[in-house]
Structures are given as C-alpha cells and as structure tokens.
Coordinates of C-alpha atoms and ligand atoms in Angstrom, one line a residue:
M90 CA 94.6 -5.8 106.0
A91 CA 98.4 -5.6 105.4
L92 CA 100.0 -2.2 104.6
I93 CA 102.5 -3.8 102.4
D94 CA 102.2 -7.2 100.8
C95 CA 105.0 -8.6 98.8
K96 CA 104.7 -11.7 96.9
G97 CA 107.2 -13.4 94.6
V98 CA 108.8 -10.1 93.8
C99 CA 111.9 -9.9 91.7
L100 CA 114.0 -6.6 91.8
G101 CA 116.6 -5.4 89.3
Y102 CA 117.8 -2.9 86.9
D103 CA 117.3 -3.3 83.1
G104 CA 116.7 -6.9 83.4
S105 CA 119.6 -7.9 85.5
V106 CA 118.3 -9.4 88.8
V107 CA 119.3 -8.0 92.2
A108 CA 116.9 -10.0 94.4
K109 CA 114.5 -12.6 93.6
D110 CA 111.3 -14.3 95.1
L111 CA 111.0 -11.9 97.9
N112 CA 107.9 -12.7 100.1
F113 CA 107.0 -10.5 103.1
C114 CA 104.0 -8.7 104.7
V115 CA 104.0 -5.6 106.8
E116 CA 100.8 -5.3 109.0
K117 CA 99.6 -2.2 110.6
G118 CA 101.8 -1.4 113.8
N119 CA 104.7 -3.8 112.8
Y120 CA 108.3 -2.8 113.1
L121 CA 110.1 -4.5 110.3
C122 CA 114.0 -4.3 110.0
I123 CA 115.6 -5.1 106.7
V124 CA 119.0 -6.7 107.1
G125 CA 121.6 -8.3 104.7
E126 CA 125.0 -8.0 103.2
N127 CA 125.9 -5.0 101.0
G128 CA 124.6 -5.3 97.5
S129 CA 121.7 -7.7 98.5
G130 CA 119.1 -5.2 97.3
K131 CA 118.0 -3.4 100.4
S132 CA 118.0 0.0 99.1
T133 CA 116.5 -1.2 95.7
L134 CA 113.6 -2.6 97.7
V135 CA 113.1 0.7 99.5
K136 CA 113.1 2.5 96.1
S137 CA 110.4 0.0 94.9
I138 CA 108.2 0.6 97.9
L139 CA 108.4 4.3 97.3
G140 CA 107.4 3.8 93.7
L141 CA 110.8 5.2 92.4
I142 CA 111.5 1.9 90.3
E143 CA 109.3 -0.8 88.9
T144 CA 109.6 -4.4 90.1
E145 CA 110.8 -6.9 87.5
S146 CA 108.1 -9.3 88.3
G147 CA 105.7 -10.4 91.3
H148 CA 103.3 -8.3 93.3
L149 CA 104.2 -5.4 95.7
H150 CA 100.7 -4.4 96.8
M151 CA 99.8 -1.4 99.2
G152 CA 96.9 -2.0 101.5
D153 CA 94.6 -0.2 104.0
G154 CA 94.4 2.8 101.6
L155 CA 98.1 3.5 101.9
K156 CA 99.4 5.7 99.0
K157 CA 103.0 6.0 98.0
R158 CA 103.0 9.8 98.7
E159 CA 101.8 9.1 102.3
I160 CA 104.9 7.2 103.2
G161 CA 107.4 9.2 105.5
Y162 CA 110.8 8.6 104.1
L163 CA 114.2 9.2 105.9
P164 CA 116.9 8.6 103.1
Q165 CA 120.5 7.8 103.7
Q166 CA 122.3 11.1 104.3
S167 CA 125.1 12.2 101.9
E168 CA 127.6 14.8 103.1
A169 CA 126.1 17.3 100.6
Q170 CA 122.7 16.8 102.3
R171 CA 124.1 17.5 105.7
D172 CA 125.2 20.9 104.4
F173 CA 121.8 21.9 103.4
P174 CA 121.3 25.7 103.9
A175 CA 117.7 25.9 105.3
S176 CA 116.3 26.6 108.7
V177 CA 115.1 23.6 110.8
R178 CA 111.5 24.9 110.6
E179 CA 111.8 25.0 106.6
V180 CA 113.2 21.5 106.5
V181 CA 110.5 20.0 108.6
L182 CA 107.8 21.9 106.7
S183 CA 109.1 20.6 103.5
G184 CA 107.6 17.2 104.8
C185 CA 104.2 18.7 104.0
L186 CA 105.0 19.2 100.4
A187 CA 103.2 16.2 98.9
S188 CA 99.9 17.4 100.6
K189 CA 100.4 21.0 99.7
K190 CA 97.7 22.8 97.6
G191 CA 98.6 26.1 96.1
I192 CA 101.7 28.2 96.7
F193 CA 101.7 28.5 100.5
F194 CA 101.7 26.0 103.4
S195 CA 98.3 26.0 105.3
R196 CA 97.8 26.8 108.9
A197 CA 97.1 23.1 109.6
Q198 CA 100.4 22.2 107.9
K199 CA 102.4 24.7 109.9
Q200 CA 100.8 23.4 113.1
L201 CA 101.7 19.8 112.0
A202 CA 105.3 20.9 111.5
Q203 CA 105.1 22.5 115.0
Q204 CA 103.6 19.5 116.6
N205 CA 106.3 17.2 115.1
M206 CA 109.2 19.5 116.1
Q207 CA 107.6 19.2 119.7
R208 CA 107.5 15.5 119.6
L209 CA 111.1 15.3 118.4
D210 CA 112.1 17.8 121.1
I211 CA 113.7 20.3 118.5
L212 CA 111.4 23.3 118.9
D213 CA 114.1 25.3 120.4
L214 CA 116.1 24.6 117.1
K215 CA 113.5 25.8 114.7
D216 CA 115.3 29.1 113.6
K217 CA 118.7 27.4 113.4
C218 CA 120.4 26.5 110.1
Y219 CA 120.1 22.9 109.5
R220 CA 123.8 22.7 108.4
N221 CA 125.1 23.8 111.8
L222 CA 123.3 21.1 113.8
S223 CA 125.0 17.9 115.0
G224 CA 124.4 14.6 113.4
G225 CA 122.0 13.5 115.9
Q226 CA 119.9 16.8 115.8
Q227 CA 119.8 16.6 112.0
Q228 CA 118.3 13.0 112.2
R229 CA 115.6 14.4 114.5
V230 CA 114.8 17.1 112.1
L231 CA 114.6 14.6 109.3
L232 CA 112.4 12.4 111.5
A233 CA 110.1 15.3 112.2
R234 CA 109.9 16.0 108.5
A235 CA 109.1 12.5 107.7
L236 CA 106.3 12.5 110.3
C237 CA 104.8 15.5 108.4
A238 CA 104.4 13.3 105.5
T239 CA 102.8 10.2 107.2
K240 CA 100.4 9.0 109.8
K241 CA 100.8 5.5 108.8
L242 CA 104.3 4.4 107.6
L243 CA 107.9 5.6 108.1
L244 CA 110.5 4.1 105.9
L245 CA 114.1 4.7 107.1
D246 CA 117.3 3.8 105.1
E247 CA 120.2 3.2 107.4
P248 CA 119.4 6.1 109.8
V249 CA 122.0 5.6 112.4
T250 CA 125.2 5.6 109.9
G251 CA 127.7 7.9 111.2
L252 CA 126.0 8.5 114.6
D253 CA 127.9 7.8 117.9
P254 CA 126.7 5.2 120.2
V255 CA 124.8 7.5 122.5
V256 CA 123.0 9.3 119.8
T257 CA 122.2 6.0 118.2
A258 CA 120.6 4.7 121.2
D259 CA 118.6 7.8 121.6
F260 CA 117.4 7.4 118.0
Y261 CA 116.3 3.9 118.5
R262 CA 114.3 5.0 121.6
I263 CA 112.6 7.7 119.5
I264 CA 111.7 5.2 116.8
E265 CA 110.4 2.8 119.4
K266 CA 108.1 5.7 120.7
I267 CA 106.9 6.7 117.3
N268 CA 106.0 3.0 116.7
R269 CA 104.3 2.2 120.0
E270 CA 102.8 5.5 121.1
Y271 CA 101.8 7.1 117.7
G272 CA 101.0 3.8 116.2
I273 CA 103.0 4.4 113.1
T274 CA 104.5 1.3 111.3
I275 CA 108.2 1.2 110.8
I276 CA 110.3 -0.2 108.0
M277 CA 114.0 0.3 108.6
V278 CA 117.1 -0.8 106.6
S279 CA 119.8 -1.5 109.1
H280 CA 123.3 -2.7 109.2
D281 CA 123.0 -2.9 113.1
L282 CA 122.0 -6.6 113.6
Y283 CA 122.0 -6.3 117.4
S284 CA 119.6 -3.4 117.3
A285 CA 117.4 -4.9 114.6
V286 CA 116.7 -8.1 116.8
N287 CA 116.3 -6.0 120.0
Y288 CA 113.9 -3.2 118.7
S289 CA 111.9 -4.6 115.8
S290 CA 109.0 -7.1 115.5
H291 CA 109.8 -8.7 112.2
I292 CA 112.9 -9.2 110.1
L293 CA 113.6 -9.3 106.5
H294 CA 116.9 -10.8 105.8
M295 CA 117.8 -10.2 102.1
K296 CA 120.2 -12.8 100.5
K297 CA 120.9 -13.6 96.8
D298 CA 119.9 -17.2 97.1
G299 CA 116.5 -16.8 99.1
S300 CA 115.5 -14.3 101.6
F301 CA 114.3 -15.0 105.0
F302 CA 111.1 -13.2 106.6
G303 CA 109.6 -13.7 109.9
T304 CA 109.1 -12.6 113.4
V305 CA 112.3 -11.8 115.5
G306 CA 111.9 -15.0 117.5
E307 CA 111.7 -17.0 114.3
Y308 CA 114.6 -15.2 112.9
L309 CA 116.8 -15.9 116.0
E310 CA 116.1 -19.6 115.5
S311 CA 117.0 -19.6 111.8
D312 CA 120.0 -20.8 110.1
V313 CA 120.3 -17.5 108.2
Y314 CA 120.7 -15.6 111.5
K315 CA 123.1 -18.1 112.9
A316 CA 125.3 -17.9 109.9
F317 CA 125.2 -14.1 109.5
S318 CA 125.7 -13.4 113.2
G319 CA 128.6 -15.9 113.5
G320 CA 126.7 -17.8 116.3
E321 CA 126.7 -14.7 118.5
S322 CA 123.8 -14.4 121.0
N323 CA 121.9 -11.0 121.2
A324 CA 119.6 -12.1 124.1
Ligands
LIG161 P1 122.1 -2.8 99.4 O1 121.3 -1.6 99.7 O2 121.6 -4.1 100.0 O3 123.5 -2.5 99.6 P2 121.5 -1.9 96.6 O4 120.0 -2.1 96.5 O5 122.0 -0.5 96.9 O6 122.0 -2.9 97.9 O7 122.2 -2.6 95.4 C1 121.9 -3.9 94.9 C2 122.7 -4.2 93.6 O8 122.1 -3.3 92.7 C3 124.2 -3.7 93.6 O9 124.8 -4.7 92.9 C4 124.2 -2.4 92.9 O10 125.4 -2.3 92.2 C5 123.0 -2.5 91.9 N1 122.4 -1.1 91.7 C6 122.0 -0.3 92.7 N2 121.6 0.9 92.1 C7 121.6 0.7 90.7 C8 121.3 1.4 89.6 N3 120.8 2.6 89.7 N4 121.5 1.0 88.4 C9 122.0 -0.3 88.3 N5 122.4 -1.1 89.3 C10 122.2 -0.7 90.5

C-alpha cells in the first residue's frame, strides 16, 4: 500500500491556483525528489502533506497507517533558526514532542534521541549549543531530530541550501543510508537536479502546465527533463 497517494490534486491559496492536477504515489522505501522552478508549488505541496494547509481539490491520501504527526520533517532553515539557543541534545529530543505524554520526556524517548545522535555521528556534540555548530553539523542535528519523529517517512525541504559541496555530498550519503539501511521513505524538495537524478528512485517535476511523475529512468527520457536540464547528461 502506498504511503502517499495523490490524485488530481489542486493546490492554492484562497482560491488562487498554485499547482493543478498533481498525480503521484510514494510507496514504502521510495526516495522521491520534488524538483521544479521557483514558485511552482513545491513548498506548498510539502505544507499540504504535513496537513498545514488544505488542498483546493483532489485526493491526498495517507496509507499504511501513516499519520501526519509521524512524518519526520526537516524544514528550510532561516538565519534566525540557525541561531537557536539550545543544546544539541535538546534540539534532537524536541523531535519526540509529538509523541510526548505528560511534562517529561520518557526514558524510551531519551534513548531514541541518543540512538539517533549515534546514527548521525553527533553524540560528541550533545552538550554543545546548536547555534555554535557549522551548517553541516546543524543539518545532522536536525536530521537526528526528524528521525525521532518518524520510523516511516522523512520530508526534507531543500536541505542542502547553503552547504558547501563536501558537506552536501556527505549529507546525501547520510540520506541514502537512512533510506536503504533504516528503510525510511524519503521525500526531498531539491534545487539540485544532478543529485536528484543520481540519488532518488522517483521524480516529481512540478510545472504550472502539467507536472511529471515517474521513475528516475523515465524522467531522464522525458521532454520535461531535457528542457529543464538544457540537454545536459547526468549519467
Ligand atoms: P516553490 O517552493 O516551488 O518555490 P511555493 O510553494 O513556495 O513554490 O510558492 C508557490 C506560489 O504560491 C508562489 O507564487 C508563492 O508566491 C505563493 N505562495 C506561497 N505561500 C503563500 C501564502 N502563504 N499565501 C499566498 N500565496 C503563497
């Protein structure tokens, strides 16, 4: 059963259409990259998947028992967020907030935060202040936080913006590991077409006059890809 099934969805704000007739499906274990020009509605789609805004029409259905609060979300980072005055441990643990019962975090939640800091290789940073970390370290912390919120689906909105090429490559390797080894489904909004076709299994290319959805192989053969990439080969 698909984790997300999107049929004939129209997105917009107060009746003004941003994207129309969106059709795609995300199966368990997929790695979907959402690409497209600025303003094509990628972030709006992310907000709809998270349940922050309603779709104008069509069906955006969650399957396999997935609940919106079980989606691990890594938002685009603003400068203000990069300056957040909390310890790494506190930021990671805040990923457990949706499942928190009562005032305190449970032992299991603290263990989960510890496990995810280990997975992301940031355990030695746990008492450091988040605002004092490098951009790459901050992204690892936010990933560990998002992993505390989900065992099923990670949703990442332009996660490599502002990172240098070495840190970016490292980040993609981590996402690949999370997808392959931990079996977590990935949906990533990306401006980085080269990495999108190299790492993901499926592409949703959002366009005002009709979006493309298919496997990476199908996308590489498509006119949409050829026009967008200017005929460059990524093979
Ligand atoms: P992308 O992520 O592909 O750059 P967005 O989803 O951010 O695109 O934006 C798509 C369109 O929706 C843009 O024209 C943008 O101005 C508009 N938009 C985004 N957020 C809002 C909002 N809160 N209210 C009204 N219009 C918005």
